[in-house]
GROMACS .gro file of C-alpha atoms in nm:
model
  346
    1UNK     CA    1   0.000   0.000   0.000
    2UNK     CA    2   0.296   0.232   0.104
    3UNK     CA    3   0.446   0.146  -0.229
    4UNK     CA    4   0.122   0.209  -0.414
    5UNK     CA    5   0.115   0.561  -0.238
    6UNK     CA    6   0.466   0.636  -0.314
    7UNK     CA    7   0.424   0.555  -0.730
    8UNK     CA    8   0.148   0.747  -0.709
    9UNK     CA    9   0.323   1.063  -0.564
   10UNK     CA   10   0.602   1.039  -0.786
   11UNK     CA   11   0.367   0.980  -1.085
   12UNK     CA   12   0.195   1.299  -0.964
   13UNK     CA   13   0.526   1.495  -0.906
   14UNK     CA   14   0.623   1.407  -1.268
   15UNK     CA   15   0.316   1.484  -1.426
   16UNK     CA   16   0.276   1.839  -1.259
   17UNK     CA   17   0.694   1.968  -1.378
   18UNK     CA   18   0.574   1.782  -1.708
   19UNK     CA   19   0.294   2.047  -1.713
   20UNK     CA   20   0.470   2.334  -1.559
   21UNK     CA   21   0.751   2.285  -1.861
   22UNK     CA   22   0.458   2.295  -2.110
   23UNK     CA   23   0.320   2.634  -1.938
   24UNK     CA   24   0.659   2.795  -2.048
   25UNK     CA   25   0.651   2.976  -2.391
   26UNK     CA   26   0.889   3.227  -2.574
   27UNK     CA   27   0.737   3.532  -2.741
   28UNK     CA   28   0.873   3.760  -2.998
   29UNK     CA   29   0.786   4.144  -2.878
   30UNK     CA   30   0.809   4.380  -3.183
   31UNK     CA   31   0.754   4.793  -3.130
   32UNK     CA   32   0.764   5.081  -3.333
   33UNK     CA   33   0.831   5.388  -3.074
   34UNK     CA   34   0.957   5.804  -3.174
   35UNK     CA   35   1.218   5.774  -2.960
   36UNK     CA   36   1.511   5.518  -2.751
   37UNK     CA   37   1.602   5.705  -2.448
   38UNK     CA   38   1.444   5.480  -2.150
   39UNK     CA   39   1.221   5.235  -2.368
   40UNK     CA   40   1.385   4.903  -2.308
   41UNK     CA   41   1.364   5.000  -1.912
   42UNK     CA   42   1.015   5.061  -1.943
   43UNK     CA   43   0.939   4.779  -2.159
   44UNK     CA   44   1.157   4.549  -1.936
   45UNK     CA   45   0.974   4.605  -1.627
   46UNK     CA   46   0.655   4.547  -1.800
   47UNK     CA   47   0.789   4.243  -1.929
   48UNK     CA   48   0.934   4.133  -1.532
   49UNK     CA   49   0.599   4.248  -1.383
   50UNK     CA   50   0.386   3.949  -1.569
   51UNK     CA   51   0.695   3.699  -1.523
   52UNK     CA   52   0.851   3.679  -1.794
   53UNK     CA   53   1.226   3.706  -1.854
   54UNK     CA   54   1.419   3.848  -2.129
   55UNK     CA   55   1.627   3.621  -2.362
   56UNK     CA   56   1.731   3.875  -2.594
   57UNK     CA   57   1.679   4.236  -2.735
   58UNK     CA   58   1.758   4.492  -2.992
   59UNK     CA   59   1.677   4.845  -3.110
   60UNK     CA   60   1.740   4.976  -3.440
   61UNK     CA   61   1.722   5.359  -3.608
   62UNK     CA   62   1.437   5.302  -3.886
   63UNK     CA   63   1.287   5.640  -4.104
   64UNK     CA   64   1.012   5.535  -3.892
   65UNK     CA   65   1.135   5.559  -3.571
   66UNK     CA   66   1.295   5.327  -3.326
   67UNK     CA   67   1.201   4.950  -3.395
   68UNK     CA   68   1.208   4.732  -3.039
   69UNK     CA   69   1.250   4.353  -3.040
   70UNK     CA   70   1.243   4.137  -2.783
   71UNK     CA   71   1.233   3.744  -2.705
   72UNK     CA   72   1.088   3.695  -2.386
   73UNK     CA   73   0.981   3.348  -2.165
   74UNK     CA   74   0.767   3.295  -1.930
   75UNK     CA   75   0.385   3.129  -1.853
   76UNK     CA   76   0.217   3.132  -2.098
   77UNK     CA   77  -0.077   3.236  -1.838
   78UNK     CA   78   0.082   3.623  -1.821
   79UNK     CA   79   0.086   3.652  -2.220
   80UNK     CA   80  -0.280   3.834  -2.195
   81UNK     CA   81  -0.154   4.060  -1.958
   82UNK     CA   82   0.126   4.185  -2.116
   83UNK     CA   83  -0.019   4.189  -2.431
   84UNK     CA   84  -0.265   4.435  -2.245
   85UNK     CA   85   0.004   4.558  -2.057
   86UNK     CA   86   0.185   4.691  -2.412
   87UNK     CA   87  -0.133   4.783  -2.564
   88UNK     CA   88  -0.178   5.065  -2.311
   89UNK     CA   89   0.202   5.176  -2.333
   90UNK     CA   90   0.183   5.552  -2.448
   91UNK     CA   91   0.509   5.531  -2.609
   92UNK     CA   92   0.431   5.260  -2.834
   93UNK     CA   93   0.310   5.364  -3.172
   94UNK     CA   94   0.203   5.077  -3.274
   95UNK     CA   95   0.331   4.677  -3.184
   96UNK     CA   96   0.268   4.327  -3.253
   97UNK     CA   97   0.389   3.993  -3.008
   98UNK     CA   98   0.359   3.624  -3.133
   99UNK     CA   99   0.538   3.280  -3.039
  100UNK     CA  100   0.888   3.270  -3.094
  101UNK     CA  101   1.029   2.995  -3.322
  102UNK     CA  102   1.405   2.944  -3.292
  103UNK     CA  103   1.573   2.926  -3.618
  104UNK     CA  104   1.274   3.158  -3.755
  105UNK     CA  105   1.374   3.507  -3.748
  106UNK     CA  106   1.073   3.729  -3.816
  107UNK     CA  107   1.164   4.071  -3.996
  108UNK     CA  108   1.055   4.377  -3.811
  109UNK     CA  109   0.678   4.449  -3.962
  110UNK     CA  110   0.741   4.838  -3.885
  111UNK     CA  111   1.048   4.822  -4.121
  112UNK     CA  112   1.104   5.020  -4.432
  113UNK     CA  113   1.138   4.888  -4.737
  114UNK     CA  114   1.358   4.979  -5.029
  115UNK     CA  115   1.222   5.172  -5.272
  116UNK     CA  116   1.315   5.126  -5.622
  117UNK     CA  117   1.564   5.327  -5.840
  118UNK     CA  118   1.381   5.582  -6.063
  119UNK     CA  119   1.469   5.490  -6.421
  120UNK     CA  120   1.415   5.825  -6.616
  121UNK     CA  121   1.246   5.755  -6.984
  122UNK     CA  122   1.418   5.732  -7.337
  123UNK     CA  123   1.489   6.038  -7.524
  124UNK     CA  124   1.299   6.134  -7.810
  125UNK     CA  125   1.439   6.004  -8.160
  126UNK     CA  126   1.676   6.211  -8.353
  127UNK     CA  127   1.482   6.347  -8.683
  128UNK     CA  128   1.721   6.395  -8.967
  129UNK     CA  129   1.760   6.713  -9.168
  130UNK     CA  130   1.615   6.677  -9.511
  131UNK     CA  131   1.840   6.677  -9.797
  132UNK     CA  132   1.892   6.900 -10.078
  133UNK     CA  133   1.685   6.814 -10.407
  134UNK     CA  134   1.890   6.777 -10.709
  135UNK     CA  135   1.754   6.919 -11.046
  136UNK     CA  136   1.616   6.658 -11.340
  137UNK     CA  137   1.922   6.617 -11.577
  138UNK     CA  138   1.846   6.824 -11.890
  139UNK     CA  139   1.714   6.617 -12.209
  140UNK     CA  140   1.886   6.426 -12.441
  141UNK     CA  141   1.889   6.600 -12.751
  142UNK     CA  142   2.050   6.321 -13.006
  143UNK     CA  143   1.766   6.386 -13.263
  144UNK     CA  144   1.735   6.694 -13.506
  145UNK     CA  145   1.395   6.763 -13.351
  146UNK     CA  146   1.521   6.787 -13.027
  147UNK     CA  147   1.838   6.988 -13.120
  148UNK     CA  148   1.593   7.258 -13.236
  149UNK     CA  149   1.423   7.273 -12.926
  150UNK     CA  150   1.687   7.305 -12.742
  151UNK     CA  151   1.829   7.582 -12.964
  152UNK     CA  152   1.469   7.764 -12.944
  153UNK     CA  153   1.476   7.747 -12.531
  154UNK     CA  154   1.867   7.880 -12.528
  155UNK     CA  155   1.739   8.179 -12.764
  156UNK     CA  156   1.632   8.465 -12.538
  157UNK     CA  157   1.267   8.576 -12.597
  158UNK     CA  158   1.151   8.911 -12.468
  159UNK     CA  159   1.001   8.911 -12.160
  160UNK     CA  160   0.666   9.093 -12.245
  161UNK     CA  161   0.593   8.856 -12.467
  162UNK     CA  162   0.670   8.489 -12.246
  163UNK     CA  163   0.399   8.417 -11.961
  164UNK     CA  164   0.536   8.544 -11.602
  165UNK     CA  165   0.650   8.183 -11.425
  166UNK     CA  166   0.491   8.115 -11.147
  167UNK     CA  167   0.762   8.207 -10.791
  168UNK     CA  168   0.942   7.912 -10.696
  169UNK     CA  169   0.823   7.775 -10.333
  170UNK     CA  170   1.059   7.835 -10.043
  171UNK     CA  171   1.215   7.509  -9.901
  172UNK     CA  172   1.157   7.436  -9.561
  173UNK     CA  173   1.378   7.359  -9.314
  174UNK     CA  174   1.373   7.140  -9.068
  175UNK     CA  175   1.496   7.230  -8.742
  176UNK     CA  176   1.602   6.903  -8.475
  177UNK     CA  177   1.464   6.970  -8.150
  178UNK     CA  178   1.686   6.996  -7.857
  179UNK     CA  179   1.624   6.690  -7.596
  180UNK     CA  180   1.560   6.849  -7.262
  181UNK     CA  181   1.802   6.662  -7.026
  182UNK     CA  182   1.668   6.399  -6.740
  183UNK     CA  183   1.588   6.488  -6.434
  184UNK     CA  184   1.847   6.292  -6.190
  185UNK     CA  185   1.705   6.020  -6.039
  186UNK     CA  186   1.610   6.067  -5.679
  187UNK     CA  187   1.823   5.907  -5.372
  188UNK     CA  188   1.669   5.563  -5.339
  189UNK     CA  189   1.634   5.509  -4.878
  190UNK     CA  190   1.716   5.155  -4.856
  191UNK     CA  191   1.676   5.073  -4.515
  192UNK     CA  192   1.913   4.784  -4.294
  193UNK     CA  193   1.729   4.443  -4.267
  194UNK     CA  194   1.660   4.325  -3.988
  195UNK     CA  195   1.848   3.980  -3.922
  196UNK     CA  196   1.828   3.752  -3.600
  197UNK     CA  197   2.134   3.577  -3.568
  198UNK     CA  198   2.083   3.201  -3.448
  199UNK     CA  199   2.249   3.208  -3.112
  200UNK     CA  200   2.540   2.936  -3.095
  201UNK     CA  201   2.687   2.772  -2.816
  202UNK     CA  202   3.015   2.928  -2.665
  203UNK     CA  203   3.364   2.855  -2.839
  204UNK     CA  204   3.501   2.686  -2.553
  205UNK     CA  205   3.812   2.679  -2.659
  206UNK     CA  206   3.840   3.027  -2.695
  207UNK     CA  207   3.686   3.070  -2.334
  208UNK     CA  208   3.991   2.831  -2.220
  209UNK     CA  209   4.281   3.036  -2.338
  210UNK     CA  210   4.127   3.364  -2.232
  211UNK     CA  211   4.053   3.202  -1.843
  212UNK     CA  212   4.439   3.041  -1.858
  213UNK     CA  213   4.604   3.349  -1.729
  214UNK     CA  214   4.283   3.441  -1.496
  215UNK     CA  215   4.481   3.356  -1.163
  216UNK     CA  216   4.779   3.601  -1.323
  217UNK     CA  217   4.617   3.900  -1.475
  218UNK     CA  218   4.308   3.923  -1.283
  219UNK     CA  219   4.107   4.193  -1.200
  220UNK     CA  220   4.242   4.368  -1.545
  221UNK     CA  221   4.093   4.112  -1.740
  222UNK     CA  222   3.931   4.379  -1.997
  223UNK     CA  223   4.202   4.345  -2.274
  224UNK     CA  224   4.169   3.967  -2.286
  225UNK     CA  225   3.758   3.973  -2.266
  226UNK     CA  226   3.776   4.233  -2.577
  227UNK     CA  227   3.962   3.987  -2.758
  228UNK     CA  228   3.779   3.694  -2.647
  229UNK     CA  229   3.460   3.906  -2.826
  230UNK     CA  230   3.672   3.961  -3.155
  231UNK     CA  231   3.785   3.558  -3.200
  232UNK     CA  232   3.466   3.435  -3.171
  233UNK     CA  233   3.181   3.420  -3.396
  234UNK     CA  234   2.897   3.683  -3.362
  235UNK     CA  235   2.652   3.466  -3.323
  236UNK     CA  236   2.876   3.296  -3.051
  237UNK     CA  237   2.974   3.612  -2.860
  238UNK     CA  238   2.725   3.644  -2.596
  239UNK     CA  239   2.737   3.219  -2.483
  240UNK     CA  240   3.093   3.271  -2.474
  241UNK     CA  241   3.085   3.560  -2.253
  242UNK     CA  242   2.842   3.379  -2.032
  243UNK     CA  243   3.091   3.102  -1.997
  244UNK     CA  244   3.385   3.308  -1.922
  245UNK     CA  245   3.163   3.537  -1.690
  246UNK     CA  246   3.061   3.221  -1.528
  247UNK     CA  247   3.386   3.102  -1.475
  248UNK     CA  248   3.543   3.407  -1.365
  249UNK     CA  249   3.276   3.417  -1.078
  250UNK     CA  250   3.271   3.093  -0.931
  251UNK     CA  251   3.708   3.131  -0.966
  252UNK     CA  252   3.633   3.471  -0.740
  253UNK     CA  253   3.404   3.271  -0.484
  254UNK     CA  254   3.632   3.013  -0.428
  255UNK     CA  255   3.929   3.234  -0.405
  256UNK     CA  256   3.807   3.526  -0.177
  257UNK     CA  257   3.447   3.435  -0.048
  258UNK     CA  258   3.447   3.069   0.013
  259UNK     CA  259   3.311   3.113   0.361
  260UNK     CA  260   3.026   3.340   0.287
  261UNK     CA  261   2.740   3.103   0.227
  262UNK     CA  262   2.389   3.100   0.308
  263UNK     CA  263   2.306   3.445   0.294
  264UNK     CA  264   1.978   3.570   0.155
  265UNK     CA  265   1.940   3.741  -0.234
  266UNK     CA  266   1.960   4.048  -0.168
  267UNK     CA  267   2.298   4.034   0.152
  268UNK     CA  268   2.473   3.845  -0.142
  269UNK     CA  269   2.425   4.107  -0.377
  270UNK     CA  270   2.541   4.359  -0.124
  271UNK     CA  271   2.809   4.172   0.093
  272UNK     CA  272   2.951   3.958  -0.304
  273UNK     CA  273   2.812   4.141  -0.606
  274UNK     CA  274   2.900   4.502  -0.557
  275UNK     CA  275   3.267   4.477  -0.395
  276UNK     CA  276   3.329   4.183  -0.661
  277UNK     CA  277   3.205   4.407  -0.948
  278UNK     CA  278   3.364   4.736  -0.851
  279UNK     CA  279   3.756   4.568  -0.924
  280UNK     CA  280   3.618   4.555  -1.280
  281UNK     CA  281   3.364   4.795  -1.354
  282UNK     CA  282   3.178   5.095  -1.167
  283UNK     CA  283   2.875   5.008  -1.054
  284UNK     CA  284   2.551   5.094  -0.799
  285UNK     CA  285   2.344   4.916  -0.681
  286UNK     CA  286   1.929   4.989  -0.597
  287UNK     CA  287   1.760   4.731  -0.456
  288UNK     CA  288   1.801   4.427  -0.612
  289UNK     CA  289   1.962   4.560  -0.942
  290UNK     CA  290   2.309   4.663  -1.059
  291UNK     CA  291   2.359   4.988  -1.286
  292UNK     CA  292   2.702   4.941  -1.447
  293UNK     CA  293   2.860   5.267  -1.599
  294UNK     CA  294   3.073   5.301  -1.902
  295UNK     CA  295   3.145   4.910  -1.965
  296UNK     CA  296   3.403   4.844  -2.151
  297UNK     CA  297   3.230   4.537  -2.309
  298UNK     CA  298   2.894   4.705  -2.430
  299UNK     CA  299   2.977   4.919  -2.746
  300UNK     CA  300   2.928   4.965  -3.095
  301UNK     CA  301   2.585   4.754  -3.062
  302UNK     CA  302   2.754   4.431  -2.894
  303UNK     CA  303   2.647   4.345  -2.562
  304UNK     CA  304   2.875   4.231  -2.305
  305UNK     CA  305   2.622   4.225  -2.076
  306UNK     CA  306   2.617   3.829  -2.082
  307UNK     CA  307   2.946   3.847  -1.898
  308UNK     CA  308   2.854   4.066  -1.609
  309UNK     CA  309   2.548   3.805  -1.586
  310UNK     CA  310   2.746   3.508  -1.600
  311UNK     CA  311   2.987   3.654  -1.361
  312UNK     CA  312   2.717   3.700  -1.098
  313UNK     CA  313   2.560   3.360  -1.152
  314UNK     CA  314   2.921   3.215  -1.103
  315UNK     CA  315   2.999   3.428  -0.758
  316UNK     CA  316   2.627   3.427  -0.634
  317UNK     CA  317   2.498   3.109  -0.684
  318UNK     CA  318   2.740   2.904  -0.408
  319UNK     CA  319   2.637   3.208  -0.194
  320UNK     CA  320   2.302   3.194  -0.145
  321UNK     CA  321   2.041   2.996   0.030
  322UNK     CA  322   1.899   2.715  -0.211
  323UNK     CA  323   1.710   2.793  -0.453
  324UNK     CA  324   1.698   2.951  -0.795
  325UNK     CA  325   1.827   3.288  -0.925
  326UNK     CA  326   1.725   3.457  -1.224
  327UNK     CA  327   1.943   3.744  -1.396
  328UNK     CA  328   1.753   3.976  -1.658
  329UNK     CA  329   1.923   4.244  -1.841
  330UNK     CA  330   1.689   4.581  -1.867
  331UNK     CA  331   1.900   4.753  -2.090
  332UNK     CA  332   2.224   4.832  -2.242
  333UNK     CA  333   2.456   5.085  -2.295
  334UNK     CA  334   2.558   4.955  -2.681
  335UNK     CA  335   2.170   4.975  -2.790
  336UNK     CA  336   2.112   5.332  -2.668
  337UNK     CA  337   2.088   5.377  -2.302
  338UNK     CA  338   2.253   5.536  -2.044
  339UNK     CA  339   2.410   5.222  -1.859
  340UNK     CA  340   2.380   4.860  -1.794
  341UNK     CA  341   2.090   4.744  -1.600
  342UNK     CA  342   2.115   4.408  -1.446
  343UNK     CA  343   1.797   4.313  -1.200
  344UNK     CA  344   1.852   4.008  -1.014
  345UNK     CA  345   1.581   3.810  -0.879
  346UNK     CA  346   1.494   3.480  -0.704
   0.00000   0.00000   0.00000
């Protein structure tokens, strides 16, 4: 009977993180807005408040304005209410969310699209001057009969007496018209596509040479984390960060706070995260998140955020009491804002 009891539990326990995992969906969040400054805070805590986390995010300059996309998780109970939650967002011209396929990117529907080159039409066809008419060749005068005509015509005759001949007609002439030249053709706006890379796992290797010298060169790490973003692919950049950021953490925790365990959230991020943080970057902390000024890692529109996250994760996660943390990046520096936002939550 126990036994019966205890299948059944289990069979129970399965079923329910079978249906929780189900629950879980990933949406696509695309925005037209007039301007940058603020907007993936603003968005971001809508997206936090109806528990969903963000996976990834861009902003790009349009004619339009300033198109927002994000890929967000969470249950897929809270979709309704942010959906709502966006609709009423006064800085949101206009926006459209929908399931997020991986391998599927979606082009921005707020987008412009080229506009073809003006081709300016043919010139009109060149009319040729008309040529001169030559006179009939005079008669042949071989015979007697015509030898006395001809005589008759070269002998002048008083002009009283011939009929007046009719005044030659003027010739006309043709004038070619002058082609009025083209009008350039107008500057055709092609607009940047939108492309989602497909996210690939981190280059390991690469993570491995740049972590070999940690123990040496640590805290000025900067120089080799730059180059760990140029020798990877793109589409690689932010795992690999992750990974190093991971590593770099848990390396810190073992090294310097080994003995600080079981602490709450929020006395890890205070007691670990700051002091940890500050050898690398400047940072403040409100609450429960992190605003990191000027990183080095975040330009040019490539995130380095994933490293900053990783390293947390890494340093954090021995620290505090057990249980689950969650890292979500509000915004970034290298898409527009101010500084780095990193709220951490349990």
């Amino acid at each position: 009977m126990a036994c019966t009891r205890q299948r059944a539990s289990l069979h129970s326990m399965c079923s329910t993180g079978l249906a929780c995992r189900r629950l879980m969906i990933e949406l696509e969040i695309q925005g037209l807005s007039p301007s940058r400054e603020g907007l993936l805070i603003e968005v971001g805590r809508f997206v936090m408040a109806n528990g969903f986390t963000l996976q990834r995010q861009r902003l790009v300059q349009d004619p339009h304005g300033i198109l927002l996309t994000m890929v967000v998780r969470g249950p897929s109970r809270g979709r309704k209410a942010l959906e709502a939650a966006l609709g009423a967002y006064e800085r949101f011209i206009s926006f459209q969310m929908f399931p997020y396929v991986e391998g599927e990117p979606k082009p921005h529907f707020a987008m412009s699209l080229p506009r073809a080159a003006y081709t300016p039409p043919p010139a009109p066809p060149t009319v040729a001057p008309a040529s001169s008419v030559t006179p009939p060749a005079a008669p042949s005068t071989n015979t007697p009969a015509k030898a006395a005509e001809a005589v008759a015509a070269s002998t002048p005759v008083d002009a009283s007496e011939s009929p007046q001949a009719p005044p030659a007609e003027p010739e006309f002439e043709f004038i070619q018209p002058t082609p009025r030249p083209s009008a350039p053709p107008p500057t055709a706006v092609v607009a940047t596509p939108f492309v989602e890379l497909v996210p690939l796992g981190p280059d390991e290797p690469a993570v491995e040479k740049m972590l070999s010298t940690l123990e040496r060169d640590y805290p000025k790490i900067v120089p080799q984390l730059l180059l760990l973003q140029q020798s990877v692919a793109e589409a690689a950049r932010a795992s690999s960060l992750a990974l190093a950021g991971k590593r770099t953490g848990s390396w810190v925790f073992q090294s310097e706070y080994l003995l600080d365990d079981g602490l709450d959230l929020r006395d890890a991020i205070e007691r670990l995260g700051v002091p940890a943080l500050h050898a690398l970057v400047e940072v403040d902390q409100e609450g429960s998140q992190l605003h990191i000024h000027d990183s080095p890692l975040c330009t040019d529109g490539h995130s380095g955020c994933s490293f900053f996250g990783g390293f947390l994760e890494g340093l954090l996660g021995p620290a505090i009491a057990p249980g689950s943390m969650s890292i979500f990046p509000v915004c970034c520096r290298s898409y527009g804002a101010d500084e780095c936002v990193l709220a951490i939550s349990d």
